[in-house]
mmCIF file of C-alpha atoms and ligand atoms in Angstrom:
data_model
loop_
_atom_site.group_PDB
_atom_site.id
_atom_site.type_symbol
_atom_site.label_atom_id
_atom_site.label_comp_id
_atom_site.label_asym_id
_atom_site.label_seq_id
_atom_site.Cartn_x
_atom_site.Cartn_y
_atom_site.Cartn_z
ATOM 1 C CA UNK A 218 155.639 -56.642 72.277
ATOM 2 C CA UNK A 219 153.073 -58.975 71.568
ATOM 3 C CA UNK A 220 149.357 -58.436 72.597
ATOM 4 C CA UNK A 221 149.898 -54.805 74.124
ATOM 5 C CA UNK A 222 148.139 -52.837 70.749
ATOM 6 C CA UNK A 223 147.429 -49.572 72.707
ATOM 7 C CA UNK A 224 150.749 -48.794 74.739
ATOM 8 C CA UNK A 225 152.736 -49.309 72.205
ATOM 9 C CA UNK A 226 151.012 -48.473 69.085
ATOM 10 C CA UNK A 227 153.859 -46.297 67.240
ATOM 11 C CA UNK A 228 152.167 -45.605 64.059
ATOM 12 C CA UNK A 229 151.528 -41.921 64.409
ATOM 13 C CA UNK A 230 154.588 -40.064 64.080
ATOM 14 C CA UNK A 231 153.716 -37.625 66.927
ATOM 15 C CA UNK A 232 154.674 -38.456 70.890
ATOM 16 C CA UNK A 233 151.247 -38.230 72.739
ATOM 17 C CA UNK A 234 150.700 -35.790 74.951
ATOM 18 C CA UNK A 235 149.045 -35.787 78.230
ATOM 19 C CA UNK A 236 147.877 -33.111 80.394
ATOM 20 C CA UNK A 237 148.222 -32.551 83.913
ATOM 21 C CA UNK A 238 146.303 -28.906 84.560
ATOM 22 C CA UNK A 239 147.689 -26.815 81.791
ATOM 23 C CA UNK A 240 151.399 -28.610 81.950
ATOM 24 C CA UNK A 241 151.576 -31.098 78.681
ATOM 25 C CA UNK A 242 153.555 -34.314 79.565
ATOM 26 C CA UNK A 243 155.532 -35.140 75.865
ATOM 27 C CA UNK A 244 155.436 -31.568 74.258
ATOM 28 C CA UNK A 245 156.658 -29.184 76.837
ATOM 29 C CA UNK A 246 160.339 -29.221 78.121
ATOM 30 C CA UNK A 247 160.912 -31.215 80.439
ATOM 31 C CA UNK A 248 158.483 -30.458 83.708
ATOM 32 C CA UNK A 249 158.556 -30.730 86.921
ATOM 33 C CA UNK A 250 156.172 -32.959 89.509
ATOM 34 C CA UNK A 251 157.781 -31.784 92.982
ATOM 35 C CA UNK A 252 156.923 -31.877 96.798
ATOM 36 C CA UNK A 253 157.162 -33.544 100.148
ATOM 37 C CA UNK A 254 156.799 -37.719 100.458
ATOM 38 C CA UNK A 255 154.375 -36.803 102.799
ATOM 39 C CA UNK A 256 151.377 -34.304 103.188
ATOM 40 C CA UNK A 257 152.197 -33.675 107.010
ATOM 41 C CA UNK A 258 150.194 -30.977 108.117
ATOM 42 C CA UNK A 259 147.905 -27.843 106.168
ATOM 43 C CA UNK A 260 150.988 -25.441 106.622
ATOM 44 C CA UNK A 261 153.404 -27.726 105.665
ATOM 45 C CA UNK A 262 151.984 -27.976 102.163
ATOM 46 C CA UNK A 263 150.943 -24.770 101.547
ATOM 47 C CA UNK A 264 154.047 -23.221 101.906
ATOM 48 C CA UNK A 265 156.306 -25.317 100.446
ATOM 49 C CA UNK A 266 153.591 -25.290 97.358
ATOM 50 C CA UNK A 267 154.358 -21.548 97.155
ATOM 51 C CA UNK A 268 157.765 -21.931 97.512
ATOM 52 C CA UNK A 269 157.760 -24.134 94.294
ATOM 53 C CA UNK A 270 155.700 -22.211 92.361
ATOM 54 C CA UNK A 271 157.837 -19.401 92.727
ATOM 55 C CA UNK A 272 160.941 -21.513 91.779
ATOM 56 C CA UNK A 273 159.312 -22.945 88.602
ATOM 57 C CA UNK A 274 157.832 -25.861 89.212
ATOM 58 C CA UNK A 275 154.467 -27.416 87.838
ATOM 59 C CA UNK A 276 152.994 -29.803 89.562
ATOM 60 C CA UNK A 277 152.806 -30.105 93.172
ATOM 61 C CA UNK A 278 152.821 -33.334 94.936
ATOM 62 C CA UNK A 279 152.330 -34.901 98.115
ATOM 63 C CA UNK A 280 151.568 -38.082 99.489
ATOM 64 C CA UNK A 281 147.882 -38.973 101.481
ATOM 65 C CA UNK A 282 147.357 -42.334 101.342
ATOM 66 C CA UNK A 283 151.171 -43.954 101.532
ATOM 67 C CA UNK A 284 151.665 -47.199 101.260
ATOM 68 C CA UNK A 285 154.542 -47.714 103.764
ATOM 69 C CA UNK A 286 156.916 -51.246 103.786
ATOM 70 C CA UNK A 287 156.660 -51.082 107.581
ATOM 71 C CA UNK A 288 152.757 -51.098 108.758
ATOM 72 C CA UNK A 289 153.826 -48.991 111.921
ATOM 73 C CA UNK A 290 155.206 -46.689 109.746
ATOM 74 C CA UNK A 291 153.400 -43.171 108.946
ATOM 75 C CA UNK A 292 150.306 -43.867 107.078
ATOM 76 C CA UNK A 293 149.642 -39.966 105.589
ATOM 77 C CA UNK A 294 146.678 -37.800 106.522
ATOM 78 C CA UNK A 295 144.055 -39.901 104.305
ATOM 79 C CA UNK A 296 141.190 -37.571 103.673
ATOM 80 C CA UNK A 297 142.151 -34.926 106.144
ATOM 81 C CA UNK A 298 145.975 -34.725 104.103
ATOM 82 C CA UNK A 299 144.074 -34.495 100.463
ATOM 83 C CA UNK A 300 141.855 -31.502 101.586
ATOM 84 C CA UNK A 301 145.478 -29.536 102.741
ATOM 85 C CA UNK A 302 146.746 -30.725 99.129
ATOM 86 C CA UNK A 303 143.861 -29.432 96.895
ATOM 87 C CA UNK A 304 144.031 -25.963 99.238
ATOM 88 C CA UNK A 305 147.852 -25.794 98.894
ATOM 89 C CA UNK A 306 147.159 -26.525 95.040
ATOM 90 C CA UNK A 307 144.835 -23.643 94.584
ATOM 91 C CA UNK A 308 146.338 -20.762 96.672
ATOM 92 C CA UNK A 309 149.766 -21.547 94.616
ATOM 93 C CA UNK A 310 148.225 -22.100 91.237
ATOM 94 C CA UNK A 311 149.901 -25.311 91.082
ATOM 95 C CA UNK A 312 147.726 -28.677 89.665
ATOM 96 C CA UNK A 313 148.122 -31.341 91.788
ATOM 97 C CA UNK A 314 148.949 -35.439 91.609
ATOM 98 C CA UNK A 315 148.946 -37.986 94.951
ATOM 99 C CA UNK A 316 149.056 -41.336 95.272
ATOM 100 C CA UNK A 317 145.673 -43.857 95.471
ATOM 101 C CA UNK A 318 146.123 -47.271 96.709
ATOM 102 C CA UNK A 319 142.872 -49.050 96.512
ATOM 103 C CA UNK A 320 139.194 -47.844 95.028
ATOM 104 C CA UNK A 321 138.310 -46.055 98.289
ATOM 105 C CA UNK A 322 141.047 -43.576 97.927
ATOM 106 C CA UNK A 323 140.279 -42.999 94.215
ATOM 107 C CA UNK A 324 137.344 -41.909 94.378
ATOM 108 C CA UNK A 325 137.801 -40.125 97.374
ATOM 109 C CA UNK A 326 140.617 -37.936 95.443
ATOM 110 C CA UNK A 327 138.112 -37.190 92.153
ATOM 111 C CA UNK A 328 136.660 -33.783 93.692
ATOM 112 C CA UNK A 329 140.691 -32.970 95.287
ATOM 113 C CA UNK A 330 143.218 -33.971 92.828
ATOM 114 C CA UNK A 331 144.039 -33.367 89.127
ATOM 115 C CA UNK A 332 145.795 -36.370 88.593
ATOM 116 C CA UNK A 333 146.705 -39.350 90.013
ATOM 117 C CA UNK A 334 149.915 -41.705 90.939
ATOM 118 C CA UNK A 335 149.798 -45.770 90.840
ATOM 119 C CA UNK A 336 152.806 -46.274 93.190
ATOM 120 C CA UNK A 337 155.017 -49.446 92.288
ATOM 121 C CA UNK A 338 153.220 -51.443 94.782
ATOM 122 C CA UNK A 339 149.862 -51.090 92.997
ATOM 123 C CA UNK A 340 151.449 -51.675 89.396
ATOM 124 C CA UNK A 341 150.109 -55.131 88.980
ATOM 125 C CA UNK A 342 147.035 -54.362 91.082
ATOM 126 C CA UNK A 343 144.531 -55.190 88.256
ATOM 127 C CA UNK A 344 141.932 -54.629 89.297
ATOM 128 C CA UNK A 345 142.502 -50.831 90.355
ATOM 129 C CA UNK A 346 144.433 -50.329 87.431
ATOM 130 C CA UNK A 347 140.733 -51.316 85.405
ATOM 131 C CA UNK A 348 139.439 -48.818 87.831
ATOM 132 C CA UNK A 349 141.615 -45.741 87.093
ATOM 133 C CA UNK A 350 140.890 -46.964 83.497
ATOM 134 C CA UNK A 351 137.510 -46.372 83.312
ATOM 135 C CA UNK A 352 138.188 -43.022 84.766
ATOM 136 C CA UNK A 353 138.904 -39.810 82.477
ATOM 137 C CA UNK A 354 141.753 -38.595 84.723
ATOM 138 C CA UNK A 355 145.613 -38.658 83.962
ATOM 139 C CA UNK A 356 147.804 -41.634 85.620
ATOM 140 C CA UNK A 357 151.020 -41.459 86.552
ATOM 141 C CA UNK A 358 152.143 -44.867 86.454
ATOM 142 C CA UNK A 359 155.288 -46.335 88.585
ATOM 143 C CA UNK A 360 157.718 -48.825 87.256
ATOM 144 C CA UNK A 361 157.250 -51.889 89.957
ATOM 145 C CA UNK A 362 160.392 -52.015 91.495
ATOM 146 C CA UNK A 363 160.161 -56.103 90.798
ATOM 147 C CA UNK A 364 159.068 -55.433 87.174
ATOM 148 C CA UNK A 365 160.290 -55.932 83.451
ATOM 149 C CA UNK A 366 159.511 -53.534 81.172
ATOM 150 C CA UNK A 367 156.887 -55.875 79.542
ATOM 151 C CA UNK A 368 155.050 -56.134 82.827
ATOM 152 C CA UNK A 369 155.082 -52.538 83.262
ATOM 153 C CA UNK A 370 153.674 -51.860 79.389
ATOM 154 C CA UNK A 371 151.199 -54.877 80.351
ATOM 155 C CA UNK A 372 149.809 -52.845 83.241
ATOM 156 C CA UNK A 373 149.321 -49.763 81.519
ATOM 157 C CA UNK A 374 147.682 -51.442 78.174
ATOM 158 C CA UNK A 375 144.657 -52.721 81.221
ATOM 159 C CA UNK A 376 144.601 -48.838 81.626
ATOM 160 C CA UNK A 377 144.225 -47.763 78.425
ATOM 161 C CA UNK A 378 141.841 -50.947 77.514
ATOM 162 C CA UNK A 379 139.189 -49.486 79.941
ATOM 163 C CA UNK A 380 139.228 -46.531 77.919
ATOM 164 C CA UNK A 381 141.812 -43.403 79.923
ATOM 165 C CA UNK A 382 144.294 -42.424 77.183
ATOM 166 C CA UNK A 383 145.889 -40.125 79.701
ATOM 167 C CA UNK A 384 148.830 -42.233 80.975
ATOM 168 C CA UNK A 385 152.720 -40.721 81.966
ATOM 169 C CA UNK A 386 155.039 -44.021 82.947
ATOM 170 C CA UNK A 387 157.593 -43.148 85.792
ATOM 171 C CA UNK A 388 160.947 -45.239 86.129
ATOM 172 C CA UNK A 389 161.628 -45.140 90.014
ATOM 173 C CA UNK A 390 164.484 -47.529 89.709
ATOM 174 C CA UNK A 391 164.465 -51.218 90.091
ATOM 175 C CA UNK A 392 165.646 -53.857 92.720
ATOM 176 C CA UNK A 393 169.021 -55.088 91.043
ATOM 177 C CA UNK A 394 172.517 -56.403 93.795
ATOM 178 C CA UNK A 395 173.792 -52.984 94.156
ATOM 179 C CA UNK A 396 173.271 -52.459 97.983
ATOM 180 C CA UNK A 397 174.744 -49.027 98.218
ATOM 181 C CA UNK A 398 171.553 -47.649 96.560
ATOM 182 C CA UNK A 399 168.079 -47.823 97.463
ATOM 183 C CA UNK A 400 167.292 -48.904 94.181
ATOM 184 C CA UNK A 401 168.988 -48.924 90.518
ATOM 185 C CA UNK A 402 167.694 -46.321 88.134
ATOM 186 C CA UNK A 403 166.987 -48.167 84.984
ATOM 187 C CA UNK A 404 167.972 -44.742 82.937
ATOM 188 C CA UNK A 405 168.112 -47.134 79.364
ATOM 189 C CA UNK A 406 164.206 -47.648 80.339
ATOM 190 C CA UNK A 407 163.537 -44.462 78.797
ATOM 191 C CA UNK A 408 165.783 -45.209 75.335
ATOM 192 C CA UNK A 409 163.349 -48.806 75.622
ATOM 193 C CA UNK A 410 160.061 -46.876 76.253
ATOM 194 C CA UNK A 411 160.652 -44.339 73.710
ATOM 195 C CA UNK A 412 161.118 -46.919 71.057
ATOM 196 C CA UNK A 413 158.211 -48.918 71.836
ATOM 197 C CA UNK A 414 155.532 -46.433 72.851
ATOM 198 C CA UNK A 415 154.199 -43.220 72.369
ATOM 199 C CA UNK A 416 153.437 -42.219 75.899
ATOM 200 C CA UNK A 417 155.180 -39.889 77.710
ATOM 201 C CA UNK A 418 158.018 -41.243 80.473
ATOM 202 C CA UNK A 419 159.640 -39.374 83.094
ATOM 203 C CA UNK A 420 161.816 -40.428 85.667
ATOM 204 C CA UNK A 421 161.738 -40.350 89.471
ATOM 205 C CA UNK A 422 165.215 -40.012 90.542
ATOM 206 C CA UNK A 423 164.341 -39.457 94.409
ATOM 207 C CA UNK A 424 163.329 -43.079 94.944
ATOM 208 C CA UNK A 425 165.650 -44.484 92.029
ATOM 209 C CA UNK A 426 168.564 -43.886 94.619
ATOM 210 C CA UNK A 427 167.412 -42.807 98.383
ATOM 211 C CA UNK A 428 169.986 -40.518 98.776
ATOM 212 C CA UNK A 429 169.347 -36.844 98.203
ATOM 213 C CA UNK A 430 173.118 -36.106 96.710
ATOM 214 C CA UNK A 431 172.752 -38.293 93.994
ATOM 215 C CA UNK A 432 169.253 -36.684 92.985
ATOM 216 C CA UNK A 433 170.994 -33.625 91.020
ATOM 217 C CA UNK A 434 173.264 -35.811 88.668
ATOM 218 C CA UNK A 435 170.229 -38.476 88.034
ATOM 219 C CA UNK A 436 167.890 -35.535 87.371
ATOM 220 C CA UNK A 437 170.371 -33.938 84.692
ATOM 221 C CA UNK A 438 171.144 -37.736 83.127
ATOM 222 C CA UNK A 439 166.958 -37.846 82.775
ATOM 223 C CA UNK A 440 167.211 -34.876 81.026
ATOM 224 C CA UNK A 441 169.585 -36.121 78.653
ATOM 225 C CA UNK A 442 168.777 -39.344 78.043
ATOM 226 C CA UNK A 443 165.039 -37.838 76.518
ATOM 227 C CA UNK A 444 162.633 -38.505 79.589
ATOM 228 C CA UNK A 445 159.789 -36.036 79.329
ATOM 229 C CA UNK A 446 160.073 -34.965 82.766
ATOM 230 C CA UNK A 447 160.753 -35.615 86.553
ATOM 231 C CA UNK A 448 159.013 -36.273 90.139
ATOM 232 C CA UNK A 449 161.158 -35.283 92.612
ATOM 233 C CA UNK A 450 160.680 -35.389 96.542
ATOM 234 C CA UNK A 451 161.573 -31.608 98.257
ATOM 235 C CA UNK A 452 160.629 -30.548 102.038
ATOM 236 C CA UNK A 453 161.381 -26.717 103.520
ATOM 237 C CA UNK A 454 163.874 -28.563 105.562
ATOM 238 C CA UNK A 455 164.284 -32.041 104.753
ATOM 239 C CA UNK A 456 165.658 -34.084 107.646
ATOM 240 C CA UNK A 457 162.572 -33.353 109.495
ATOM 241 C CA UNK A 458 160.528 -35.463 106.915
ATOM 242 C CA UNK A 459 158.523 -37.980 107.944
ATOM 243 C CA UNK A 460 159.104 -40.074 105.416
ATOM 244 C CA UNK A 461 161.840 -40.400 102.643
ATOM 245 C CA UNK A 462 163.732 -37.663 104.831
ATOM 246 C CA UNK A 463 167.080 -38.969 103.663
ATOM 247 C CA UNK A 464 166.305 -39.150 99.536
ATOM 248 C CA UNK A 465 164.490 -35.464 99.937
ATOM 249 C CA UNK A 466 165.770 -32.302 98.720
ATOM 250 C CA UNK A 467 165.943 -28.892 99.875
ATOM 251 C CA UNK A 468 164.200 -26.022 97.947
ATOM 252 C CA UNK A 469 168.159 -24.914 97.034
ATOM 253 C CA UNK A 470 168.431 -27.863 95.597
ATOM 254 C CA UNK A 471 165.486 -27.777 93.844
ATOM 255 C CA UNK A 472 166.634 -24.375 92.237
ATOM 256 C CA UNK A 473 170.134 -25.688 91.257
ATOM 257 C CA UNK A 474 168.099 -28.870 89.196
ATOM 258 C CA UNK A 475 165.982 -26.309 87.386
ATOM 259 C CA UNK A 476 169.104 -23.812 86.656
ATOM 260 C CA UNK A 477 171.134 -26.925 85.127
ATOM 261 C CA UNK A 478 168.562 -28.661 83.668
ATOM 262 C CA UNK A 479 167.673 -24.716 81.345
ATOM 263 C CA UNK A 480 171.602 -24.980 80.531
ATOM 264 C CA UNK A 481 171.284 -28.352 79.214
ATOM 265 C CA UNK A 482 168.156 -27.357 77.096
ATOM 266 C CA UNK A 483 170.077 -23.995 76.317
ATOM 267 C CA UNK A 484 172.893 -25.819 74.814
ATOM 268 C CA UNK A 485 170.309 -26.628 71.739
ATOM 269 C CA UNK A 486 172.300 -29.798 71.690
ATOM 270 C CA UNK A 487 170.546 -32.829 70.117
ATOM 271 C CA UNK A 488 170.425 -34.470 73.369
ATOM 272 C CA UNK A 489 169.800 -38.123 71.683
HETATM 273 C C1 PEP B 548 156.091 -42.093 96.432
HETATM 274 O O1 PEP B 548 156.069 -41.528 95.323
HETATM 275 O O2 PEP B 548 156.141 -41.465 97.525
HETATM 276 C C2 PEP B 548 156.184 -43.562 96.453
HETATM 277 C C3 PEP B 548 155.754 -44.274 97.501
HETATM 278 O O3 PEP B 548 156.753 -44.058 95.358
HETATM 279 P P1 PEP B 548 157.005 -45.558 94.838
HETATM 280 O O4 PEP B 548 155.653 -46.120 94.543
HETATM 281 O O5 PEP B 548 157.853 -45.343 93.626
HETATM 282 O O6 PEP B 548 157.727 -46.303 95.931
HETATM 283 MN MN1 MN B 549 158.459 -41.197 99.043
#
């Protein structure tokens, strides 16, 4: 890809390997970024925080600032919502990721948050994306759901120009004609991301397809197809959510995705 030296500069042999807390994106199998859409209220979060930490998984997530289609929409808790994250974070040992949108929340999430998301509406916001980049923190950074894969690389080479090394891409499926799905998961982006750059990819199945039964099977095909992970969207009960109630899992659920998922690493298959 012409131009883009740092994103997809292959020439060390080794897959990079960026840290969220203590959990390393690209080296260890296959973990999982899990929790509501929304921060909705201090209890909310902190229990379904413990909940995940007690069913394996290792980072906890949870939307503050959300960038909704619909402006009358739920807008998250802001400050007040990051505050019940970075509590929820500590009393279940879990590091924590949200969403910024724009250089006030970034900086408002530095002393709350151990890593941060760049939704897909913010992937060719330049000039936050030179913001985050002059930042030391890890990125998580969306697949626009309008976006080639050149655009995407394009967005997080302005990351990495500024000088952060620390960024995970996230396919979260792409506008395509199939109407029957909220979006289409691009699962071959991770065969084209793994040949052209070194950064870690994992795969967000939840929005890829808005529709919680089809979360399972998409999860297992990430696992499969070599993504270095997933972000997945789980409430205590899930049709009370106040947003993305209909692609969110229940905790069950959650549990079955981590049981199949250790089969499929079991099997000491070579995957691909
Ligand atoms: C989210 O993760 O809740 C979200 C809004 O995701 P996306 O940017 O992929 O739509
Ligand atoms: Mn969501």
């Amino acid at each position: 890809m012409d131009g883009l030296s740092l994103v997809t500069n292959k020439t060390s042999e080794r897959n990079k390997v960026i840290k969220i807390g203590d959990v390393k994106f690209g080296e260890d199998i296959f973990p999982i970024i899990a929790g509501p859409c929304a921060v909705e209220s201090r209890g909310q979060i902190e229990e379904i925080a413990l909940e995940l930490k007690n069913r394996g998984a290792d980072v906890l997530r949870g939307g503050t600032f959300k960038p909704r289609t619909n402006p009358y929409s739920f807008q998250g808790l802001k400050e007040e919502g990051m505050r019940f994250l970075s509590d929820a974070g500590k009393k279940s040992g879990l590091p924590v990721i949200t969403e910024i949108v724009d250089e006030y929340s970034l900086y408002h999430s530095l002393e709350f948050i151990d890593a941060v998301q760049v939704g897909s509406r913010n992937m060719q916001n330049y000039s936050l994306l030179k913001k985050v980049g002059k930042l030391n923190i890890p990125v998580i950074l969306k697949r626009g759901f309008y976006s080639t894969i050149s655009e995407w690389l394009n967005a997080a080479e302005y990351i990495l120009y500024e000088g952060n090394n620390n960024v995970i891409l996230c396919e979260r499926g792409i506008r395509t004609v199939s109407e029957e799905t909220r979006n289409t998961l691009d699962i071959s982006a991770v065969l084209v991301i793994k040949k052209l750059s070194s950064f870690p990819i994992i795969i967000d199945p939840s929005h890829a397809c808005g529709i919680r039964e089809y979360v399972l099977p998409l999860s297992l095909a990430a696992a499969v197809v070599g993504a270095d992970g997933l972000m997945v969207e789980v409430h205590m009960e899930p049709d009370k959510s106040v947003s993305d109630a209909r692609q969110t899992i229940d905790v069950n659920e959650f549990t079955n995705i981590k049981n199949k998922i250790k089969s499929i690493f079991n099997a000491k298959i070579d995957l691909v």
